[in-house]
Amino acid sequence: MTTSKQVIKWLTALAVLLSLASSPLYAKSDLAIAPTIITLADNQVLAVYYFHGNVRCHSCKQIEALTRDAIEQAYSPQLQAGQVNLTMANLEADGNAHYIADFQLITRSVVIAVEEADQIVEYHRLDGVWQLYNQPQQFTNYIYQQIGSLIGEPQTQLPG
């Protein structure tokens, strides 16, 4: 597929996702949700990816910043210990096209995955970030809820 066809495909998918932004699919709460405690097997890692392209809009940059903030705020010790990996990847860079098939990406997105020996065990594609990028607390809550769902740990709301 040519680059221009890929760009058109991505822009079409982005337009669909942005049109969904007017109809909320996720519970909105101003209360903070406690991040999930990461409890994986010794040989497993929680991988958090933000996928972008060469051209980046304000919304894309906001999603990256909020993702980075949520993960670094909650999982700094695990990041330093290598139990959590945070990767910002340009899908248009050489060698990164495989992520589109690996995670069945339809647009730029956040993906969380449990990986073992560099193999994907399970993943969640977080397309809901497009609805929440302008609501920082709800965005962070969504990230934490999805991590909890992926690794089977419930979250509780913190007084806000």
PDB file of C-alpha atoms in Angstrom, residues 20-111:
ATOM      1  CA  LEU A  20     -17.823   9.570  17.952  1.00  0.00           C
ATOM      2  CA  ALA A  21     -16.494  12.171  20.376  1.00  0.00           C
ATOM      3  CA  SER A  22     -19.890  13.854  20.521  1.00  0.00           C
ATOM      4  CA  SER A  23     -21.485  10.717  21.991  1.00  0.00           C
ATOM      5  CA  PRO A  24     -19.824   9.679  25.243  1.00  0.00           C
ATOM      6  CA  LEU A  25     -19.244   5.947  25.579  1.00  0.00           C
ATOM      7  CA  TYR A  26     -17.361   6.040  28.859  1.00  0.00           C
ATOM      8  CA  ALA A  27     -18.509   6.976  32.328  1.00  0.00           C
ATOM      9  CA  LYS A  28     -17.260  10.412  33.206  1.00  0.00           C
ATOM     10  CA  SER A  29     -16.142  11.083  36.731  1.00  0.00           C
ATOM     11  CA  ASP A  30     -14.168  13.899  38.265  1.00  0.00           C
ATOM     12  CA  LEU A  31     -12.933  11.465  40.915  1.00  0.00           C
ATOM     13  CA  ALA A  32      -9.487  10.059  40.428  1.00  0.00           C
ATOM     14  CA  ILE A  33      -9.174   6.322  40.067  1.00  0.00           C
ATOM     15  CA  ALA A  34      -6.285   4.655  41.827  1.00  0.00           C
ATOM     16  CA  PRO A  35      -3.857   3.104  39.377  1.00  0.00           C
ATOM     17  CA  THR A  36      -3.731  -0.649  39.263  1.00  0.00           C
ATOM     18  CA  ILE A  37      -0.900  -2.269  41.148  1.00  0.00           C
ATOM     19  CA  ILE A  38       1.179  -4.095  38.562  1.00  0.00           C
ATOM     20  CA  THR A  39       1.404  -7.775  39.487  1.00  0.00           C
ATOM     21  CA  LEU A  40       2.720  -9.788  36.575  1.00  0.00           C
ATOM     22  CA  ALA A  41       4.862 -12.890  36.341  1.00  0.00           C
ATOM     23  CA  ASP A  42       8.604 -12.285  36.690  1.00  0.00           C
ATOM     24  CA  ASN A  43       9.150 -12.677  32.953  1.00  0.00           C
ATOM     25  CA  GLN A  44       6.262 -10.385  31.942  1.00  0.00           C
ATOM     26  CA  VAL A  45       6.169  -6.669  31.235  1.00  0.00           C
ATOM     27  CA  LEU A  46       3.332  -4.176  30.891  1.00  0.00           C
ATOM     28  CA  ALA A  47       4.033  -2.383  27.610  1.00  0.00           C
ATOM     29  CA  VAL A  48       2.306   0.945  26.957  1.00  0.00           C
ATOM     30  CA  TYR A  49       2.514   2.245  23.400  1.00  0.00           C
ATOM     31  CA  TYR A  50       1.426   5.500  21.842  1.00  0.00           C
ATOM     32  CA  PHE A  51       1.394   5.255  18.057  1.00  0.00           C
ATOM     33  CA  HIS A  52       1.596   8.361  15.897  1.00  0.00           C
ATOM     34  CA  GLY A  53       2.573   9.379  12.392  1.00  0.00           C
ATOM     35  CA  ASN A  54       4.829  11.982  10.834  1.00  0.00           C
ATOM     36  CA  VAL A  55       2.096  14.628  10.870  1.00  0.00           C
ATOM     37  CA  ARG A  56       0.813  15.314  14.369  1.00  0.00           C
ATOM     38  CA  CYS A  57      -2.170  17.466  15.290  1.00  0.00           C
ATOM     39  CA  HIS A  58      -2.787  19.145  18.641  1.00  0.00           C
ATOM     40  CA  SER A  59      -5.037  16.253  19.728  1.00  0.00           C
ATOM     41  CA  CYS A  60      -2.325  13.700  18.927  1.00  0.00           C
ATOM     42  CA  LYS A  61       0.227  15.607  20.959  1.00  0.00           C
ATOM     43  CA  GLN A  62      -2.236  15.939  23.846  1.00  0.00           C
ATOM     44  CA  ILE A  63      -2.922  12.178  23.835  1.00  0.00           C
ATOM     45  CA  GLU A  64       0.806  11.477  23.945  1.00  0.00           C
ATOM     46  CA  ALA A  65       1.362  13.925  26.823  1.00  0.00           C
ATOM     47  CA  LEU A  66      -1.572  12.603  28.863  1.00  0.00           C
ATOM     48  CA  THR A  67      -0.498   9.003  28.302  1.00  0.00           C
ATOM     49  CA  ARG A  68       3.068   9.783  29.347  1.00  0.00           C
ATOM     50  CA  ASP A  69       1.873  11.708  32.424  1.00  0.00           C
ATOM     51  CA  ALA A  70      -0.522   8.950  33.543  1.00  0.00           C
ATOM     52  CA  ILE A  71       2.079   6.206  33.238  1.00  0.00           C
ATOM     53  CA  GLU A  72       5.012   8.155  34.686  1.00  0.00           C
ATOM     54  CA  GLN A  73       2.888   9.450  37.566  1.00  0.00           C
ATOM     55  CA  ALA A  74       1.571   6.027  38.591  1.00  0.00           C
ATOM     56  CA  TYR A  75       4.352   3.674  37.554  1.00  0.00           C
ATOM     57  CA  SER A  76       7.662   5.531  37.847  1.00  0.00           C
ATOM     58  CA  PRO A  77       9.337   2.829  40.009  1.00  0.00           C
ATOM     59  CA  GLN A  78       8.102   0.081  37.652  1.00  0.00           C
ATOM     60  CA  LEU A  79       9.354   2.049  34.637  1.00  0.00           C
ATOM     61  CA  GLN A  80      12.788   2.307  36.213  1.00  0.00           C
ATOM     62  CA  ALA A  81      12.756  -1.401  37.115  1.00  0.00           C
ATOM     63  CA  GLY A  82      11.737  -2.443  33.593  1.00  0.00           C
ATOM     64  CA  GLN A  83       8.378  -3.925  34.685  1.00  0.00           C
ATOM     65  CA  VAL A  84       6.570  -1.250  32.652  1.00  0.00           C
ATOM     66  CA  ASN A  85       7.751   0.004  29.264  1.00  0.00           C
ATOM     67  CA  LEU A  86       6.489   3.233  27.720  1.00  0.00           C
ATOM     68  CA  THR A  87       7.078   3.559  23.980  1.00  0.00           C
ATOM     69  CA  MET A  88       6.159   6.376  21.632  1.00  0.00           C
ATOM     70  CA  ALA A  89       6.363   4.945  18.102  1.00  0.00           C
ATOM     71  CA  ASN A  90       6.020   6.621  14.720  1.00  0.00           C
ATOM     72  CA  LEU A  91       4.131   4.154  12.520  1.00  0.00           C
ATOM     73  CA  GLU A  92       5.600   5.749   9.420  1.00  0.00           C
ATOM     74  CA  ALA A  93       9.199   5.158  10.526  1.00  0.00           C
ATOM     75  CA  ASP A  94      11.130   2.306   8.972  1.00  0.00           C
ATOM     76  CA  GLY A  95      10.478  -0.992  10.697  1.00  0.00           C
ATOM     77  CA  ASN A  96       7.338   0.088  12.566  1.00  0.00           C
ATOM     78  CA  ALA A  97       4.619  -0.888  10.064  1.00  0.00           C
ATOM     79  CA  HIS A  98       4.265  -4.293  11.749  1.00  0.00           C
ATOM     80  CA  TYR A  99       2.513  -2.604  14.691  1.00  0.00           C
ATOM     81  CA  ILE A 100      -0.518  -1.942  12.470  1.00  0.00           C
ATOM     82  CA  ALA A 101      -1.094  -5.687  12.060  1.00  0.00           C
ATOM     83  CA  ASP A 102       0.194  -6.618  15.529  1.00  0.00           C
ATOM     84  CA  PHE A 103      -2.417  -4.447  17.251  1.00  0.00           C
ATOM     85  CA  GLN A 104      -5.006  -4.142  14.455  1.00  0.00           C
ATOM     86  CA  LEU A 105      -4.647  -0.371  14.491  1.00  0.00           C
ATOM     87  CA  ILE A 106      -7.220   1.683  12.615  1.00  0.00           C
ATOM     88  CA  THR A 107      -5.783   5.046  13.615  1.00  0.00           C
ATOM     89  CA  ARG A 108      -3.243   6.574  15.945  1.00  0.00           C
ATOM     90  CA  SER A 109      -3.900   5.140  19.352  1.00  0.00           C
ATOM     91  CA  VAL A 110      -2.693   3.992  22.722  1.00  0.00           C
ATOM     92  CA  VAL A 111      -2.177   0.268  23.216  1.00  0.00           C
TER      93      VAL A 111
END
